[in-house]
Amino acid sequence: MKFFENSTVFNYSWEQVAQGFWRRYPNPHSKHVLSEDTISREVKSGKLITKRILSKTNNIPKWAKKFINTTYVYIIEESIVDPKNKSLVTYTRNLGFTKVMSVTEKVVYKQSEENPSKTVVSRYAWIDSQVKGFSRAICAFGYERFKKNANVMIGGFNYVLQNMYPHQNVIHSVTSTTANKIKDAAKNASELAKSKAAPIYASLHPNQS
């Protein structure tokens, strides 16, 4: 198993980053993200809890085609928004080919303690493989691919925030240490859950009706 960790500081308030989180896609840096569908959304103890499925694609090396016969994969994303404590935590994992390589990610978006006008984003990932004889090489490949994609995600998020807040300077720093699509019925159900979550959801989407 390989472990990845990095921390990014965005020159945007937590409220701005929390709003931008829901508008991350599409953006020019994340063309590998093909779709995103909401499964459920509800409020528990003042926290907005959302579950979504995203479909993504990535080029794979020739050796990987021995184990994987498609470049498409579905990702489940669970998020918890806590406006009172200004915290947004997400958990994601791949749904397909988990024996070949499983990637579990946790991302924490918190208001900076040193500067409340900035947001600290801490990203953690665990990459594992159960392929005998190849697990070490697959984990090493997965680690390098994830590290590269993490930088792409930062660039994409910056692009979104810049467009949402064009008059604000963009400064960020990074430090590192070593399935089918959701059916229309599910979308309708998520919209119903969204309406029940109006008090919190509306605060994070002030420009949406």
Coordinates of C-alpha atoms in Angstrom, one line a residue:
M1 CA 0.0 0.0 0.0
K2 CA 1.1 3.5 -0.8
F3 CA 0.1 6.7 1.2
F4 CA -0.1 10.2 -0.3
E5 CA -0.5 13.4 1.5
N6 CA -0.4 17.1 0.6
S7 CA -1.7 20.4 1.8
T8 CA -2.8 23.4 -0.3
V9 CA -3.5 26.9 0.9
F10 CA -6.0 28.9 -1.2
N11 CA -6.3 32.6 -1.0
Y12 CA -10.1 32.4 -0.7
S13 CA -12.3 32.3 2.3
W14 CA -13.8 29.0 3.4
E15 CA -17.3 30.2 2.3
Q16 CA -15.9 30.9 -1.2
V17 CA -14.1 27.5 -1.5
A18 CA -17.2 25.7 -0.2
Q19 CA -19.3 27.4 -2.9
G20 CA -16.7 26.6 -5.5
F21 CA -16.6 23.0 -4.5
W22 CA -20.0 22.3 -6.1
R23 CA -18.9 24.0 -9.4
R24 CA -15.6 22.3 -9.9
Y25 CA -16.7 20.6 -13.1
P26 CA -16.5 21.1 -15.9
N27 CA -13.2 23.0 -16.2
P28 CA -10.3 22.9 -18.7
H29 CA -8.0 21.1 -16.3
S30 CA -10.4 18.2 -15.5
K31 CA -11.5 17.0 -18.9
H32 CA -11.1 13.4 -17.6
V33 CA -14.3 14.0 -15.4
L34 CA -17.2 13.0 -17.7
S35 CA -20.2 13.2 -15.5
E36 CA -21.4 13.8 -11.9
D37 CA -24.8 12.7 -10.5
T38 CA -26.2 13.2 -7.0
I39 CA -27.6 10.2 -5.3
S40 CA -28.8 11.7 -2.0
R41 CA -28.6 14.9 0.0
E42 CA -29.8 15.5 3.5
V43 CA -29.2 17.5 6.7
K44 CA -28.2 15.8 9.9
S45 CA -27.4 17.8 13.1
G46 CA -26.9 21.0 11.0
K47 CA -24.6 19.3 8.5
L48 CA -25.2 18.9 4.8
I49 CA -24.4 15.3 3.8
T50 CA -24.3 14.5 0.1
K51 CA -23.5 11.4 -1.9
R52 CA -22.6 11.6 -5.6
I53 CA -21.2 9.3 -8.3
L54 CA -18.7 10.6 -10.9
S55 CA -17.5 8.9 -14.0
K56 CA -13.9 9.5 -15.1
T57 CA -11.5 8.3 -17.7
N58 CA -7.7 8.0 -17.8
N59 CA -5.2 6.7 -20.2
I60 CA -3.6 3.5 -19.0
P61 CA -0.2 2.0 -19.9
K62 CA 0.0 -1.1 -22.1
W63 CA 0.9 -3.4 -19.3
A64 CA -2.2 -2.4 -17.4
K65 CA -4.5 -3.6 -20.2
K66 CA -3.7 -7.1 -19.0
F67 CA -5.8 -6.4 -15.9
I68 CA -8.2 -3.6 -17.1
N69 CA -10.1 -3.6 -20.3
T70 CA -11.6 -0.1 -20.1
T71 CA -10.4 3.4 -19.4
Y72 CA -13.6 4.4 -17.7
V73 CA -14.2 4.1 -13.9
Y74 CA -16.9 5.2 -11.5
I75 CA -16.1 7.1 -8.3
I76 CA -18.4 7.5 -5.3
E77 CA -18.0 10.8 -3.4
E78 CA -19.4 11.4 0.1
S79 CA -19.2 14.9 1.5
I80 CA -20.0 16.5 4.9
V81 CA -20.4 20.3 5.1
D82 CA -20.4 21.8 8.5
P83 CA -21.1 25.6 8.2
K84 CA -20.9 26.2 12.0
N85 CA -17.3 24.9 12.2
K86 CA -16.4 25.9 8.7
S87 CA -15.4 22.4 7.6
L88 CA -16.0 20.4 4.4
V89 CA -14.8 16.8 4.4
T90 CA -15.0 14.5 1.4
Y91 CA -14.4 10.8 1.0
T92 CA -14.0 9.2 -2.4
R93 CA -13.2 5.7 -3.7
N94 CA -13.3 3.9 -7.0
L95 CA -16.2 1.4 -7.6
G96 CA -14.6 -0.7 -10.3
F97 CA -11.4 -2.8 -10.6
T98 CA -10.8 -2.5 -6.8
K99 CA -8.8 -5.8 -6.8
V100 CA -6.4 -4.4 -9.4
M101 CA -6.1 -1.0 -7.7
S102 CA -8.2 0.7 -5.1
V103 CA -7.8 4.4 -4.3
T104 CA -9.4 5.8 -1.2
E105 CA -9.1 9.6 -0.7
K106 CA -10.0 12.0 2.1
V107 CA -9.9 15.7 1.6
V108 CA -10.5 18.3 4.4
Y109 CA -11.3 21.9 3.6
K110 CA -10.8 24.1 6.7
Q111 CA -10.6 27.8 7.4
S112 CA -7.0 28.8 8.0
E113 CA -6.2 29.3 11.7
E114 CA -3.5 31.8 10.8
N115 CA -5.5 33.8 8.3
P116 CA -9.4 33.4 8.3
S117 CA -9.5 34.8 4.7
K118 CA -7.7 31.7 3.4
T119 CA -8.6 28.0 3.3
V120 CA -6.3 25.1 4.0
V121 CA -7.1 21.9 2.0
S122 CA -5.5 18.7 3.2
R123 CA -5.6 15.7 0.9
Y124 CA -4.8 12.1 1.9
A125 CA -4.9 9.0 -0.3
W126 CA -4.4 5.3 0.2
I127 CA -3.5 3.3 -2.9
D128 CA -3.6 -0.5 -2.7
S129 CA -3.6 -3.5 -5.0
Q130 CA -4.4 -7.2 -4.6
V131 CA -2.8 -8.5 -7.8
K132 CA -0.2 -11.1 -6.7
G133 CA 3.2 -10.5 -8.0
F134 CA 2.3 -7.0 -9.3
S135 CA 0.8 -5.2 -6.4
R136 CA 4.0 -3.3 -5.6
A137 CA 4.4 -2.0 -9.1
I138 CA 0.8 -1.2 -9.5
C139 CA 0.8 0.8 -6.2
A140 CA 3.8 2.7 -7.3
F141 CA 2.2 3.5 -10.6
G142 CA -1.1 4.5 -8.8
Y143 CA 0.8 6.8 -6.5
E144 CA 2.6 8.7 -9.3
R145 CA -0.7 9.0 -11.2
F146 CA -2.5 10.2 -8.2
K147 CA 0.2 12.8 -7.4
K148 CA 0.0 14.1 -11.0
N149 CA -3.8 14.3 -10.9
A150 CA -3.7 16.1 -7.5
N151 CA -1.8 18.9 -9.1
V152 CA -4.3 19.0 -12.0
M153 CA -7.2 19.1 -9.5
I154 CA -5.6 22.1 -7.8
G155 CA -5.2 23.9 -11.1
G156 CA -8.8 23.1 -12.0
F157 CA -10.2 24.4 -8.7
N158 CA -8.1 27.6 -9.0
Y159 CA -9.6 28.1 -12.5
V160 CA -13.1 27.8 -11.1
L161 CA -12.5 30.1 -8.1
Q162 CA -10.8 32.7 -10.4
N163 CA -13.9 32.8 -12.6
M164 CA -16.3 33.0 -9.6
Y165 CA -14.2 35.8 -8.0
P166 CA -12.4 37.5 -10.8
H167 CA -11.3 40.5 -8.8
Q168 CA -9.5 38.6 -6.1
N169 CA -5.8 37.8 -6.4
V170 CA -5.0 34.1 -6.7
I171 CA -2.2 32.8 -4.4
H172 CA -1.9 29.2 -3.4
S173 CA 1.0 27.1 -2.0
V174 CA 1.4 23.3 -1.9
T175 CA 3.5 21.2 0.5
S176 CA 3.8 17.5 0.0
T177 CA 4.9 14.6 2.2
T178 CA 6.1 11.4 1.3
A179 CA -21.9 0.9 -12.3
N180 CA -23.9 2.5 -14.6
K181 CA -24.9 6.2 -14.6
I182 CA -27.5 7.3 -12.0
K183 CA -31.0 7.0 -13.4
D184 CA -33.3 9.9 -13.8
A185 CA -35.3 8.8 -10.9
A186 CA -32.3 9.1 -8.6
K187 CA -31.7 12.6 -9.9
N188 CA -35.3 13.5 -9.0
A189 CA -34.9 12.1 -5.6
S190 CA -31.7 14.1 -5.0
E191 CA -33.6 17.3 -5.9
L192 CA -36.2 16.5 -3.3
A193 CA -33.5 15.9 -0.7
K194 CA -31.9 19.2 -1.8
S195 CA -35.1 21.1 -1.2
K196 CA -35.3 19.7 2.3
A197 CA -31.7 20.9 2.8
A198 CA -32.6 24.4 1.7
P199 CA -31.3 26.4 4.7
I200 CA -27.7 25.1 4.4
Y201 CA -27.6 24.4 0.7
A202 CA -28.8 27.9 -0.1
S203 CA -26.1 29.4 2.0
L204 CA -23.5 27.6 -0.1
H205 CA -25.2 28.5 -3.4
P206 CA -26.2 32.1 -3.1
N207 CA -26.3 32.7 -6.8
Q208 CA -28.5 29.7 -7.6
S209 CA -32.3 29.7 -7.5

